[in-house]
Each structure stands twice: as structure tokens, then as C-alpha cells.
Short mmCIF file of C-alpha atoms in Angstrom, two decimals:
data_model
loop_
_atom_site.label_atom_id
_atom_site.label_comp_id
_atom_site.label_asym_id
_atom_site.label_seq_id
_atom_site.Cartn_x
_atom_site.Cartn_y
_atom_site.Cartn_z
CA UNK A 1 170.18 -35.42 -131.00
CA UNK A 2 171.88 -33.05 -128.26
CA UNK A 3 172.38 -33.78 -124.82
CA UNK A 4 171.03 -31.05 -122.79
CA UNK A 5 172.80 -29.64 -119.80
CA UNK A 6 171.79 -31.31 -116.57
CA UNK A 7 172.01 -28.83 -114.08
CA UNK A 8 169.13 -29.77 -111.46
CA UNK A 9 167.42 -26.57 -110.04
CA UNK A 10 169.15 -27.29 -106.77
CA UNK A 11 172.68 -27.39 -108.24
CA UNK A 12 171.79 -24.10 -109.99
CA UNK A 13 170.69 -22.79 -106.76
CA UNK A 14 174.01 -23.87 -105.05
CA UNK A 15 176.09 -22.16 -108.12
CA UNK A 16 174.20 -19.08 -107.60
CA UNK A 17 174.36 -18.77 -103.97
CA UNK A 18 175.95 -15.44 -102.79
CA UNK A 19 178.68 -15.23 -100.60
CA UNK A 20 179.35 -12.00 -98.48
CA UNK A 21 182.76 -12.17 -98.91
CA UNK A 22 185.72 -14.90 -99.24
CA UNK A 23 186.02 -15.39 -95.66
CA UNK A 24 182.41 -15.66 -94.35
CA UNK A 25 183.86 -15.49 -90.75
CA UNK A 26 181.40 -15.54 -87.87
CA UNK A 27 182.33 -12.94 -85.53
CA UNK A 28 184.36 -13.13 -82.07
CA UNK A 29 183.01 -15.45 -79.80
CA UNK A 30 182.41 -18.20 -82.34
CA UNK A 31 185.79 -19.32 -82.81
CA UNK A 32 186.09 -22.93 -82.71
CA UNK A 33 189.14 -25.72 -82.03
CA UNK A 34 190.68 -27.30 -84.58
CA UNK A 35 189.43 -28.11 -88.24
CA UNK A 36 190.55 -31.28 -90.01
CA UNK A 37 190.31 -31.50 -93.47
CA UNK A 38 190.83 -34.74 -95.74
CA UNK A 39 191.86 -32.91 -99.32
CA UNK A 40 192.75 -34.92 -102.66
CA UNK A 41 194.88 -31.66 -103.33
CA UNK A 42 198.45 -32.12 -102.90
CA UNK A 43 200.41 -28.90 -102.04
CA UNK A 44 203.63 -29.15 -104.59
CA UNK A 45 205.07 -26.00 -103.40
CA UNK A 46 205.12 -23.29 -100.67
CA UNK A 47 205.71 -20.61 -103.51
CA UNK A 48 202.33 -19.03 -104.43
CA UNK A 49 203.48 -17.86 -107.78
CA UNK A 50 205.54 -20.88 -109.00
CA UNK A 51 202.38 -22.89 -110.32
CA UNK A 52 199.05 -21.95 -111.21
CA UNK A 53 197.34 -25.45 -110.14
CA UNK A 54 194.29 -25.48 -107.85
CA UNK A 55 196.00 -27.42 -105.14
CA UNK A 56 198.32 -24.68 -104.60
CA UNK A 57 196.02 -21.56 -104.95
CA UNK A 58 193.29 -23.13 -102.90
CA UNK A 59 195.70 -24.11 -99.96
CA UNK A 60 198.11 -21.07 -100.05
CA UNK A 61 194.84 -18.59 -99.94
CA UNK A 62 194.50 -19.38 -96.10
CA UNK A 63 197.98 -17.42 -96.05
CA UNK A 64 197.91 -14.82 -98.96
CA UNK A 65 195.57 -12.85 -100.61
CA UNK A 66 194.59 -11.42 -103.80
CA UNK A 67 193.82 -7.46 -104.79
CA UNK A 68 190.56 -8.81 -106.26
CA UNK A 69 188.24 -11.65 -105.37
CA UNK A 70 185.88 -13.50 -107.53
CA UNK A 71 182.72 -14.62 -106.20
CA UNK A 72 180.75 -17.71 -106.84
CA UNK A 73 178.90 -15.73 -109.84
CA UNK A 74 182.54 -14.89 -110.90
CA UNK A 75 181.90 -11.41 -110.59
CA UNK A 76 185.09 -9.23 -109.18
CA UNK A 77 184.65 -7.74 -105.58
CA UNK A 78 187.33 -6.09 -103.30
CA UNK A 79 189.98 -8.06 -101.78
CA UNK A 80 193.13 -6.47 -100.76
CA UNK A 81 191.93 -3.56 -103.18
CA UNK A 82 188.78 -1.74 -102.10
CA UNK A 83 188.76 -0.07 -105.53
CA UNK A 84 190.36 0.08 -109.27
CA UNK A 85 189.75 1.84 -112.15
CA UNK A 86 191.14 2.47 -115.90
CA UNK A 87 192.58 5.91 -115.90
CA UNK A 88 193.06 5.75 -119.69
CA UNK A 89 193.43 2.89 -122.14
CA UNK A 90 196.73 2.14 -120.87
CA UNK A 91 196.85 3.00 -117.43
CA UNK A 92 194.79 1.24 -114.31
CA UNK A 93 194.93 2.67 -110.47
CA UNK A 94 194.21 0.28 -107.72
CA UNK A 95 193.35 1.61 -104.07
CA UNK A 96 194.72 -0.59 -101.17
CA UNK A 97 192.66 -1.42 -97.97
CA UNK A 98 193.97 0.40 -94.68
CA UNK A 99 195.17 -1.37 -91.85
CA UNK A 100 196.26 -4.78 -93.23
CA UNK A 101 199.05 -6.26 -91.73
CA UNK A 102 200.99 -9.41 -92.70
CA UNK A 103 201.82 -12.09 -90.35
CA UNK A 104 205.03 -10.46 -89.58
CA UNK A 105 203.18 -7.39 -88.46
CA UNK A 106 204.76 -5.18 -91.22
CA UNK A 107 201.83 -3.35 -92.91
CA UNK A 108 200.69 -3.82 -96.60
CA UNK A 109 201.56 -1.14 -98.83
CA UNK A 110 202.01 -0.21 -102.48
CA UNK A 111 205.42 -1.51 -102.71
CA UNK A 112 204.58 -5.07 -101.87
CA UNK A 113 202.36 -5.07 -104.75
CA UNK A 114 204.73 -3.55 -107.06
CA UNK A 115 207.24 -6.58 -105.52
CA UNK A 116 204.64 -9.30 -106.60
CA UNK A 117 204.45 -8.09 -110.40
CA UNK A 118 208.27 -7.75 -110.65
CA UNK A 119 208.92 -11.31 -108.94
CA UNK A 120 206.29 -12.73 -111.60
CA UNK A 121 207.01 -10.94 -114.67
CA UNK A 122 210.84 -10.52 -114.31
CA UNK A 123 212.26 -13.01 -111.71
CA UNK A 124 210.77 -16.38 -111.41
CA UNK A 125 211.42 -19.08 -113.67
CA UNK A 126 208.26 -21.62 -113.82
CA UNK A 127 208.64 -24.48 -115.90
CA UNK A 128 204.88 -23.83 -117.13
CA UNK A 129 204.89 -20.04 -117.15
CA UNK A 130 203.14 -19.76 -113.41
CA UNK A 131 201.17 -16.67 -113.84
CA UNK A 132 203.49 -14.82 -115.85
CA UNK A 133 200.78 -14.64 -118.78
CA UNK A 134 198.46 -12.31 -116.60
CA UNK A 135 201.19 -10.01 -116.54
CA UNK A 136 202.77 -9.92 -120.20
CA UNK A 137 200.86 -6.60 -120.58
CA UNK A 138 202.52 -4.75 -117.88
CA UNK A 139 204.83 -1.87 -118.90
CA UNK A 140 205.80 -0.80 -115.63
CA UNK A 141 204.37 -0.38 -112.18
CA UNK A 142 204.72 2.01 -109.37
CA UNK A 143 203.68 3.08 -105.88
CA UNK A 144 202.73 6.93 -105.69
CA UNK A 145 201.54 6.70 -102.17
CA UNK A 146 201.52 3.77 -99.74
CA UNK A 147 198.06 3.00 -100.65
CA UNK A 148 197.92 3.43 -104.51
CA UNK A 149 199.16 1.01 -107.32
CA UNK A 150 199.70 2.66 -110.73
CA UNK A 151 199.97 -0.04 -113.68
CA UNK A 152 200.95 1.22 -117.20
CA UNK A 153 200.44 -1.43 -120.09
CA UNK A 154 202.00 -1.82 -123.34
CA UNK A 155 198.29 -1.28 -124.82
CA UNK A 156 194.71 -1.65 -123.40
CA UNK A 157 194.36 -4.57 -121.37
CA UNK A 158 190.60 -4.18 -120.25
CA UNK A 159 190.59 -7.19 -118.22
CA UNK A 160 193.66 -6.69 -116.04
CA UNK A 161 191.58 -6.64 -112.64
CA UNK A 162 190.41 -10.27 -113.29
CA UNK A 163 193.99 -11.19 -113.85
CA UNK A 164 194.79 -9.93 -110.34
CA UNK A 165 191.97 -12.47 -109.08
CA UNK A 166 194.47 -14.92 -109.26
CA UNK A 167 197.59 -13.61 -107.85
CA UNK A 168 198.71 -13.58 -104.39
CA UNK A 169 200.11 -10.47 -102.92
CA UNK A 170 203.86 -11.27 -101.27
CA UNK A 171 205.61 -8.88 -98.61
CA UNK A 172 208.70 -7.19 -100.14
CA UNK A 173 211.62 -8.62 -98.25
CA UNK A 174 214.80 -6.53 -97.19
CA UNK A 175 216.64 -7.15 -100.52
CA UNK A 176 216.46 -9.28 -103.72
CA UNK A 177 213.63 -11.73 -104.33
CA UNK A 178 212.72 -14.91 -102.58
CA UNK A 179 213.45 -17.83 -104.18
CA UNK A 180 211.09 -20.89 -104.83
CA UNK A 181 214.03 -23.00 -103.15
CA UNK A 182 213.74 -20.80 -99.61
CA UNK A 183 210.21 -20.73 -99.31
CA UNK A 184 210.24 -24.82 -99.71
CA UNK A 185 213.28 -25.04 -97.57
CA UNK A 186 211.70 -23.33 -94.27
CA UNK A 187 211.43 -19.57 -94.94
CA UNK A 188 207.84 -19.08 -93.25
CA UNK A 189 205.40 -17.78 -95.90
CA UNK A 190 204.59 -14.20 -94.86
CA UNK A 191 201.14 -13.23 -95.82
CA UNK A 192 197.75 -10.97 -94.97
CA UNK A 193 195.35 -14.11 -95.24
CA UNK A 194 193.48 -15.27 -91.97
CA UNK A 195 195.45 -18.33 -91.38
CA UNK A 196 199.05 -18.23 -90.38
CA UNK A 197 201.56 -21.06 -91.58
CA UNK A 198 202.89 -23.47 -89.00
CA UNK A 199 204.09 -26.46 -90.85
CA UNK A 200 203.84 -28.36 -94.06
CA UNK A 201 204.91 -31.94 -95.13
CA UNK A 202 204.85 -32.15 -98.73
CA UNK A 203 202.73 -34.87 -99.99
CA UNK A 204 201.22 -35.56 -96.52
CA UNK A 205 199.63 -31.97 -94.61
CA UNK A 206 199.64 -28.75 -93.99
CA UNK A 207 199.14 -26.84 -90.57
CA UNK A 208 197.83 -23.75 -89.85
CA UNK A 209 196.95 -21.19 -87.04
CA UNK A 210 194.44 -18.76 -86.83
CA UNK A 211 195.76 -15.00 -87.36
CA UNK A 212 194.07 -13.04 -84.40
CA UNK A 213 194.95 -9.77 -86.33
CA UNK A 214 192.99 -10.57 -89.62
CA UNK A 215 191.74 -7.43 -90.95
CA UNK A 216 188.03 -8.90 -91.47
CA UNK A 217 187.94 -10.46 -88.02
CA UNK A 218 188.63 -13.40 -86.45
CA UNK A 219 188.64 -16.67 -88.31
CA UNK A 220 186.50 -19.18 -87.19
CA UNK A 221 188.92 -22.12 -86.21
CA UNK A 222 191.87 -21.96 -83.95
CA UNK A 223 193.89 -24.58 -85.83
CA UNK A 224 193.37 -26.27 -89.45
CA UNK A 225 194.88 -28.90 -90.67
CA UNK A 226 194.95 -30.56 -94.29
CA UNK A 227 195.38 -34.09 -94.63
CA UNK A 228 196.52 -35.38 -97.86
CA UNK A 229 194.47 -38.30 -98.99
CA UNK A 230 194.58 -38.87 -102.54
CA UNK A 231 192.45 -42.10 -102.42
CA UNK A 232 188.71 -41.16 -102.77
CA UNK A 233 187.84 -44.08 -100.54
CA UNK A 234 190.15 -43.30 -97.97
CA UNK A 235 188.74 -39.79 -98.05
CA UNK A 236 185.09 -40.90 -97.66
CA UNK A 237 186.26 -43.31 -95.00
CA UNK A 238 187.71 -40.75 -92.74
CA UNK A 239 184.93 -38.49 -92.68
CA UNK A 240 182.63 -41.70 -92.20
CA UNK A 241 184.85 -42.60 -88.87
CA UNK A 242 185.02 -39.08 -87.77
CA UNK A 243 188.53 -38.66 -88.21
CA UNK A 244 187.80 -35.63 -90.37
CA UNK A 245 185.59 -33.19 -90.63
CA UNK A 246 185.29 -32.37 -94.10
CA UNK A 247 186.38 -34.41 -97.12
CA UNK A 248 186.53 -32.77 -100.52
CA UNK A 249 186.10 -34.53 -104.02
CA UNK A 250 183.67 -36.82 -102.72
CA UNK A 251 182.85 -39.52 -105.82
CA UNK A 252 179.31 -39.18 -106.71
CA UNK A 253 178.96 -42.97 -106.19
CA UNK A 254 179.63 -42.41 -102.40
CA UNK A 255 176.93 -39.61 -102.12
CA UNK A 256 174.19 -41.94 -101.04
CA UNK A 257 175.78 -43.91 -98.44
CA UNK A 258 177.97 -40.98 -96.82
CA UNK A 259 174.26 -39.49 -96.14
CA UNK A 260 172.92 -42.49 -94.77
CA UNK A 261 175.96 -42.39 -92.27
CA UNK A 262 174.91 -38.83 -91.03
CA UNK A 263 177.10 -36.74 -93.19
CA UNK A 264 175.91 -34.19 -95.00
CA UNK A 265 176.95 -33.02 -98.74
CA UNK A 266 177.36 -29.87 -100.68
CA UNK A 267 177.53 -29.60 -104.39
CA UNK A 268 178.14 -27.19 -107.18
CA UNK A 269 179.01 -27.04 -110.90
CA UNK A 270 182.41 -26.50 -111.72
CA UNK A 271 183.61 -23.73 -113.69
CA UNK A 272 186.00 -25.84 -115.89
CA UNK A 273 186.25 -28.70 -118.32
CA UNK A 274 187.67 -31.75 -118.69
CA UNK A 275 188.55 -32.93 -122.25
CA UNK A 276 190.92 -35.19 -124.52
CA UNK A 277 193.43 -33.04 -126.13
CA UNK A 278 195.76 -33.86 -129.15
CA UNK A 279 199.27 -33.98 -130.07
CA UNK A 280 198.72 -32.14 -133.38
CA UNK A 281 202.44 -31.04 -134.08
CA UNK A 282 204.77 -33.93 -134.60
CA UNK A 283 204.99 -36.20 -137.18
CA UNK A 284 204.64 -39.39 -135.41
CA UNK A 285 203.54 -40.00 -131.83
CA UNK A 286 204.33 -42.24 -129.01
CA UNK A 287 201.68 -45.11 -128.59
CA UNK A 288 200.21 -44.17 -131.79
CA UNK A 289 200.11 -47.14 -134.57
CA UNK A 290 198.32 -49.25 -137.10
CA UNK A 291 196.37 -52.03 -136.29
CA UNK A 292 199.69 -54.28 -136.62
CA UNK A 293 201.52 -52.10 -133.95
CA UNK A 294 203.67 -50.32 -136.76
CA UNK A 295 204.18 -46.29 -136.12
CA UNK A 296 202.13 -44.43 -138.76
CA UNK A 297 201.92 -40.50 -139.28
CA UNK A 298 200.26 -38.40 -136.81
CA UNK A 299 196.52 -38.81 -137.58
CA UNK A 300 195.64 -36.18 -135.20
CA UNK A 301 197.00 -33.39 -137.88
CA UNK A 302 193.70 -34.42 -139.61
CA UNK A 303 190.98 -32.07 -138.23
CA UNK A 304 188.49 -34.86 -139.53
CA UNK A 305 189.89 -37.42 -137.44
CA UNK A 306 189.74 -35.28 -134.22
CA UNK A 307 185.82 -34.72 -135.31
CA UNK A 308 185.40 -38.23 -135.50
CA UNK A 309 186.91 -39.31 -132.40
CA UNK A 310 184.50 -36.42 -131.24
CA UNK A 311 181.64 -38.02 -132.87
CA UNK A 312 182.34 -41.29 -131.24
CA UNK A 313 182.63 -40.32 -127.78
CA UNK A 314 179.44 -40.80 -125.54
CA UNK A 315 179.19 -37.71 -123.05
CA UNK A 316 176.08 -39.30 -121.60
CA UNK A 317 177.77 -42.23 -119.99
CA UNK A 318 180.24 -39.91 -118.49
CA UNK A 319 177.71 -37.94 -116.63
CA UNK A 320 175.01 -40.16 -116.24
CA UNK A 321 177.13 -43.53 -114.94
CA UNK A 322 180.39 -42.53 -114.04
CA UNK A 323 179.87 -39.21 -112.40
CA UNK A 324 175.79 -40.22 -111.30
CA UNK A 325 174.30 -37.06 -112.43
CA UNK A 326 177.16 -34.80 -110.56
CA UNK A 327 178.28 -33.00 -114.11
CA UNK A 328 177.13 -31.87 -117.12
CA UNK A 329 178.14 -32.84 -120.77
CA UNK A 330 180.23 -30.18 -122.75
CA UNK A 331 180.74 -28.78 -125.92
CA UNK A 332 183.10 -25.78 -124.76
CA UNK A 333 185.48 -25.09 -121.85
CA UNK A 334 182.69 -23.45 -119.25
CA UNK A 335 179.11 -24.55 -118.76
CA UNK A 336 176.38 -23.07 -120.88
CA UNK A 337 175.16 -19.98 -119.52
CA UNK A 338 178.26 -18.22 -117.84
CA UNK A 339 179.55 -15.15 -119.28
CA UNK A 340 181.60 -15.76 -122.48
CA UNK A 341 179.64 -19.03 -123.38
CA UNK A 342 178.08 -20.04 -126.71
CA UNK A 343 174.58 -21.05 -126.73
CA UNK A 344 174.88 -22.45 -130.11
CA UNK A 345 177.59 -25.00 -128.72
CA UNK A 346 175.66 -28.10 -127.36
CA UNK A 347 177.10 -31.58 -126.87
CA UNK A 348 175.58 -34.19 -129.27
CA UNK A 349 174.83 -37.88 -128.68
CA UNK A 350 177.25 -40.15 -130.47
CA UNK A 351 177.01 -40.94 -134.22
CA UNK A 352 179.25 -43.85 -134.50
CA UNK A 353 178.02 -44.13 -138.53
CA UNK A 354 179.49 -40.79 -139.74
CA UNK A 355 182.50 -41.07 -137.48
CA UNK A 356 183.52 -44.27 -139.15
CA UNK A 357 182.69 -42.42 -142.33
CA UNK A 358 184.77 -39.71 -141.57
CA UNK A 359 187.90 -42.05 -140.45
CA UNK A 360 187.62 -43.90 -143.99
CA UNK A 361 187.94 -40.63 -145.69
CA UNK A 362 190.72 -39.72 -143.85
CA UNK A 363 192.56 -42.93 -144.64
CA UNK A 364 191.85 -45.12 -141.60
CA UNK A 365 188.95 -47.49 -142.96
CA UNK A 366 190.29 -49.97 -140.01
CA UNK A 367 190.95 -47.60 -137.58
CA UNK A 368 194.35 -47.25 -135.74
CA UNK A 369 195.65 -48.16 -132.21
CA UNK A 370 196.71 -45.23 -129.58
CA UNK A 371 197.44 -44.98 -125.93
CA UNK A 372 195.09 -42.65 -124.22
CA UNK A 373 196.97 -41.27 -121.20
CA UNK A 374 195.44 -39.70 -118.06
CA UNK A 375 195.59 -38.89 -114.34
CA UNK A 376 194.54 -41.67 -111.59
CA UNK A 377 192.62 -39.87 -108.57
CA UNK A 378 192.95 -36.34 -109.99
CA UNK A 379 189.58 -35.46 -110.86
CA UNK A 380 186.22 -37.39 -110.31
CA UNK A 381 185.70 -40.09 -112.79
CA UNK A 382 189.05 -39.55 -114.15
CA UNK A 383 190.24 -43.27 -114.70
CA UNK A 384 186.98 -44.60 -115.18
CA UNK A 385 186.26 -42.11 -118.04
CA UNK A 386 189.45 -43.29 -119.83
CA UNK A 387 188.07 -46.50 -119.95
CA UNK A 388 184.65 -45.35 -120.94
CA UNK A 389 186.43 -43.36 -123.71
CA UNK A 390 188.33 -45.81 -124.94
CA UNK A 391 184.91 -48.40 -125.26
CA UNK A 392 183.24 -45.64 -127.30
CA UNK A 393 186.05 -45.19 -129.75
CA UNK A 394 186.38 -49.19 -130.17
CA UNK A 395 183.10 -48.94 -131.79
CA UNK A 396 184.88 -46.80 -134.70
CA UNK A 397 187.79 -49.25 -134.99
CA UNK A 398 190.09 -47.28 -132.76
CA UNK A 399 191.78 -49.28 -130.29
CA UNK A 400 192.52 -47.09 -127.35
CA UNK A 401 194.68 -48.68 -124.11
CA UNK A 402 194.03 -46.71 -120.99
CA UNK A 403 196.86 -45.74 -119.10
CA UNK A 404 196.24 -44.02 -115.95
CA UNK A 405 199.27 -42.45 -113.95
CA UNK A 406 199.44 -40.51 -110.62
CA UNK A 407 199.03 -36.64 -111.45
CA UNK A 408 202.86 -36.03 -110.55
CA UNK A 409 204.10 -38.60 -113.09
CA UNK A 410 201.36 -37.78 -115.71
CA UNK A 411 202.20 -34.27 -115.74
CA UNK A 412 205.96 -34.79 -115.90
CA UNK A 413 205.44 -36.88 -118.63
CA UNK A 414 203.03 -34.98 -120.80
CA UNK A 415 205.00 -31.73 -120.28
CA UNK A 416 207.84 -34.23 -122.04
CA UNK A 417 205.69 -35.15 -124.96
CA UNK A 418 205.70 -38.87 -123.75
CA UNK A 419 202.11 -38.94 -125.08
CA UNK A 420 200.14 -38.32 -128.26
CA UNK A 421 196.71 -37.96 -126.58
CA UNK A 422 195.76 -37.60 -123.31
CA UNK A 423 192.54 -36.77 -120.74
CA UNK A 424 193.05 -33.40 -118.64
CA UNK A 425 191.25 -30.79 -117.09
CA UNK A 426 191.68 -27.31 -116.41
CA UNK A 427 189.65 -24.41 -114.62
CA UNK A 428 190.13 -20.65 -114.83
CA UNK A 429 188.61 -17.27 -113.58
CA UNK A 430 186.94 -16.64 -117.08
CA UNK A 431 186.31 -18.39 -120.20
CA UNK A 432 189.10 -16.01 -122.09
CA UNK A 433 191.35 -17.37 -119.41
CA UNK A 434 190.85 -21.16 -120.66
CA UNK A 435 190.90 -20.33 -124.15
CA UNK A 436 194.20 -18.40 -123.90
CA UNK A 437 195.97 -20.87 -121.89
CA UNK A 438 194.43 -23.94 -123.12
CA UNK A 439 193.85 -23.27 -127.02
CA UNK A 440 195.51 -20.24 -128.16
CA UNK A 441 198.92 -20.58 -130.05
CA UNK A 442 201.89 -21.11 -127.49
CA UNK A 443 203.99 -17.91 -127.58
CA UNK A 444 206.13 -17.59 -124.15
CA UNK A 445 206.41 -13.86 -125.14
CA UNK A 446 202.44 -13.34 -125.02
CA UNK A 447 202.03 -15.61 -122.51
CA UNK A 448 199.40 -17.62 -124.53
CA UNK A 449 199.32 -21.58 -124.56
CA UNK A 450 200.76 -22.51 -121.36
CA UNK A 451 198.52 -25.66 -121.21
CA UNK A 452 198.54 -26.09 -125.01
CA UNK A 453 200.81 -29.13 -124.38
CA UNK A 454 199.17 -30.37 -128.18
CA UNK A 455 200.86 -27.53 -130.02
CA UNK A 456 197.98 -26.50 -131.69
CA UNK A 457 197.80 -23.16 -133.78
CA UNK A 458 195.08 -21.40 -135.47
CA UNK A 459 195.88 -18.03 -136.76
CA UNK A 460 192.45 -17.00 -137.02
CA UNK A 461 191.26 -18.04 -133.64
CA UNK A 462 193.93 -16.04 -132.02
CA UNK A 463 193.12 -13.14 -134.05
CA UNK A 464 189.51 -13.40 -132.86
CA UNK A 465 190.55 -13.99 -129.17
CA UNK A 466 193.10 -11.17 -129.02
CA UNK A 467 190.43 -8.80 -130.39
CA UNK A 468 187.42 -10.29 -127.75
CA UNK A 469 190.33 -9.55 -124.93
CA UNK A 470 190.63 -5.95 -126.23
CA UNK A 471 187.04 -5.08 -125.07
CA UNK A 472 185.96 -4.14 -121.98
CA UNK A 473 184.08 -6.46 -119.50
CA UNK A 474 180.44 -6.52 -120.61
CA UNK A 475 178.08 -8.32 -123.29
CA UNK A 476 180.14 -7.12 -126.19
CA UNK A 477 183.09 -9.07 -124.91
CA UNK A 478 180.81 -12.07 -124.05
CA UNK A 479 179.72 -12.21 -127.80
CA UNK A 480 183.28 -11.85 -129.09
CA UNK A 481 184.30 -14.66 -126.83
CA UNK A 482 181.36 -16.77 -127.91
CA UNK A 483 182.05 -16.47 -131.56
CA UNK A 484 185.89 -17.35 -131.09
CA UNK A 485 184.81 -20.52 -128.99
CA UNK A 486 182.52 -21.29 -132.05
CA UNK A 487 185.30 -21.06 -134.57
CA UNK A 488 188.14 -22.85 -132.51
CA UNK A 489 185.66 -25.94 -131.55
CA UNK A 490 184.74 -26.13 -135.00
CA UNK A 491 188.35 -27.63 -135.64
CA UNK A 492 188.38 -29.88 -132.68
CA UNK A 493 191.53 -29.35 -131.15
CA UNK A 494 190.23 -30.78 -127.73
CA UNK A 495 187.25 -32.87 -127.17
CA UNK A 496 185.27 -31.35 -124.37
CA UNK A 497 183.90 -34.06 -122.16
CA UNK A 498 182.36 -32.64 -118.98
CA UNK A 499 181.82 -30.08 -116.39
CA UNK A 500 182.04 -32.18 -113.37
CA UNK A 501 180.45 -30.91 -110.02
CA UNK A 502 182.27 -30.29 -107.18
CA UNK A 503 180.99 -32.53 -104.18
CA UNK A 504 182.18 -32.09 -100.41
CA UNK A 505 181.10 -33.76 -97.28
CA UNK A 506 180.94 -32.70 -93.86
CA UNK A 507 180.36 -33.69 -90.38
CA UNK A 508 178.36 -33.26 -87.32
CA UNK A 509 180.83 -30.29 -86.11
CA UNK A 510 180.33 -28.18 -89.41
CA UNK A 511 177.45 -25.85 -89.90
CA UNK A 512 177.34 -25.38 -93.45
CA UNK A 513 180.12 -25.79 -96.22
CA UNK A 514 179.71 -22.78 -99.11
CA UNK A 515 181.19 -24.17 -101.90
CA UNK A 516 182.71 -22.17 -104.96
CA UNK A 517 182.56 -23.35 -108.67
CA UNK A 518 186.55 -22.73 -108.79
CA UNK A 519 186.74 -25.89 -106.53
CA UNK A 520 188.56 -24.29 -103.58
CA UNK A 521 188.88 -26.27 -100.72
CA UNK A 522 189.28 -23.77 -97.64
CA UNK A 523 188.68 -23.39 -94.17
CA UNK A 524 187.18 -19.86 -94.85
CA UNK A 525 184.12 -21.95 -96.67
CA UNK A 526 183.58 -23.83 -93.81
CA UNK A 527 181.53 -22.71 -90.73
CA UNK A 528 181.17 -24.19 -87.68
CA UNK A 529 177.90 -25.49 -86.06
CA UNK A 530 176.26 -23.02 -83.37
CA UNK A 531 176.11 -25.12 -79.75
#
């Protein structure tokens, strides 16, 4: 029995809303005063290239901009680059927008793009690789004139413009490369974006001021303050009392009460997936034991054990009960219907009897014990999802002890190998980006597997993915990605759980809030009410 996608018509319509351009800014004369946003996103650094995390890319997009912008259909639109073309199989040309200036008054030139690429590719040492995987195919970059960037690749890279939809352009300093430490220590971030940096208190707030010289017109708000409120109930309370104008990551269970108190709510399906991931590499794992508490050989090396746990996972409860319908059961990395997804992969209802049989054949007729780790208050329904998955698995004899921790703690421990199986989530610009990062074999030289913390390896899948990535954007590429996805999901290196819906609440000072499936929270999406 298959669980069908739960995109209600009004949510699908929201997903397909078209933004005119990322800023969506009203013209002169409509600028408002301070915008106050309560966000779940905890800005971890002022370095736009250090960590490829939504909290950084979302908040720093006020200050910095990209060559290419990805609209809410995930189509590519001009950003700082007005056009791009493949000159040959190994050469791309980008033409920059004229009359764009950084916040210090210096003009944007092709040399700034050269600096940005070289800083990420050759200088910055991010513990998770940062954005380096997007640039591994670049052999050289040059600036034939101030508004032209010429990029030579070491082979065909047909998806190169998409990669640049994730990379912020920095201003080249007088000499050398700016370090992450310098940026975090108080060197003012210098971008071309609609808002200028004012102050930052790590884990607490980010304050911005309007860039009156912004190339795309005067921004809507004179000041923007982001307050980091990690507790969902506290964000809801701050919106309800009028302390803030916008609150992101609203729990689905609070939507009805917010509406009763006069707030409005916007939602959209997320271009992302939340999943369970297994460590399939080590011989023994922390927290994984037999029923008497004795360590056992890593059961997740056996694909049939992974499939048994997938069969015993009730996604319907996660979507209907925990997410209150603001989500879609998942069987792959993006919601069905988006480019690169497979129509053949549909989430199935749990089959506990067959799951028990698979476990017995794998040598675990009585099941085993494990610790199921995950972040708390990072994603909608994360801690509750851990509990629900544990309850499902208990029905086949697998006793899972949920262990939720603050994301910073969870992220550090996961990277250190302290977990054997965990709940996580990721988003990306396209299906192949997530496949490349989450499921491809870890390879620092190729830039693959940056989020493959389970060290899963599948040479056949790697080859199929590489072939798909060599095809130009279009139906043939999408079909190849779907086939690669079908192959890898049959091996069950992860259990896709759901694609949650982004939910944002806003108060009376806001006219409308336009959501993006990437889950960004920005002042540029927030239009003031007209008086």
C-alpha cells in the first residue's frame, strides 16, 4: 500500500508562485522602519564561504549576493551575472551586471569573482568542505575585462551555473585572502546586497541597515533585526505578543492558534528531505548492542537490515500527526514532481511482518538495541520524529533509545563518529546536489560525500550519478538522475522520512510574505503593509 503525496492544492499553488526577482522590493517612497524577525537560524559565522548551512546562506544573503539566483521553481535567473553561456565543453563565460557597488563603494568587477572562486577552492579550509565541492571542476578562472569572467574546467561541467547559485561573491581585499577569524572578529562584511552589516552577537542577534545605493532599488526596511529564538514556543509567543513582525519555522500544531490571535501564516513545500542515516563502514558502533547490552557487529552493513528498518517506519504518523499535514511522506531526496525525481519511488505504508522476516534472515530474530540520535528544535517535528520512529521500530524488536541534542552538539558529535544511526536533514539547489553530497562515496578530491557521514559507498551509483551530471540541464539529465536515485534507494543507505513544509507567521505590519522552497528567511521576502 502506498502513501500518496499530501501536497494540497493551495500548498502546491504556493510552491509555484513566481517571484519577480529575489529582492521583490517596493519602489522609493515605501521604505518602512525596523523589521523584527524571530528566527530559528543561529548564524554560526560571518564568513559566507565557511559552512554550507541554511542559517548562514539565509541570513548572509542580505549582505552578499550570487552570480545566479534560483527562483521558487528552482529555475536559474540572473543575479550579479546578467548572462552566462558555455563557450565550449570546457569553457564558460559569465557577463556581470553594470553599476553594482559593494557597501564600501568599490565597484563589482570580474576580479572579485576570480577572488571568490580562488578563496573557496585554494585557500579556505572548512571542516565539512564548505562550498569547495561546487568548484572542484574548475581548472582556471580569469577576467578578460572588468565585466567578463572566463572559467576553464577540467572536463564538461554542464551544471556550473547552478553551482554559482549557492556561492556569495566577496570583494577582493588589497592583498591576500580574508580569513574566517578576521571576519568573525569584526572586519565588517562587505557585500553588494540590499542590507549592510551593523552588528552580530553569535547565537543571539544580527542587525542590518538599508543599503540606499542598492542596484535593484531601495530596500523595503530601514533596519532589520534578527533575533535568534531557537525554542519554537518562544518564537510563537514573540509573534503573538507583537514583539516581532515575522517568525519562521512555526510548528504545524500552532498554526490554528496563531490564526485565532490575528496572525497570518504562509507555507510552502520544502526542497529538502529529512531522513535516517546509517553508519555502514565501521565494524562496531557506539550505542548498538544485543538485547543484553553487549556490543555486536555493525548490523547496518547488511542492506536487508536497513530495508527492514525502512519497512518498519510509519511515515504516515510523522506527516499526519507530528506535522499536522504540513509535510509530504518521502521516498527520495526531493518531493515527487520536481526535476530529477523518479515517479517510480513512492513511500510505502509500514509492513512489520515482512520487516521481522528480513531481520530474522539477517541473523537478528530478536532484534537489537540502538541509540537513535538527532537534533532538537532544528527541524519541524525533529524530537517528536525520533520518538515516533523508535516506537515503529519497537514493533519488530529493535529497541531504539531517542537521543536529541542541540544542533551544535549533535553536529559535532556526528562528525566525530559518536553515533551509529541518526536523524538528519538537508536541502540543496537540485536533486543531483543532494545525491552528490549525501549519498555519493566520500572523496575530498572530487568533492563528493561531504554529508555522507555514514561512509556509504556504491560504485555503480557513483558511475550513474557522474553520467547524469555530465548531461546538460533538461529532460535527459532528469531521467538519468531518476534512474540513479532508483538504484541507490534500492540499497537503502538512508531512510527518507518526509519533506516538511516551511511555515512562517507574520503580524499586522506585514502585507505579505513570499516563501521559497529552499527555506530562506529574509527581509527581502517580507513586504510591508500599505498604509
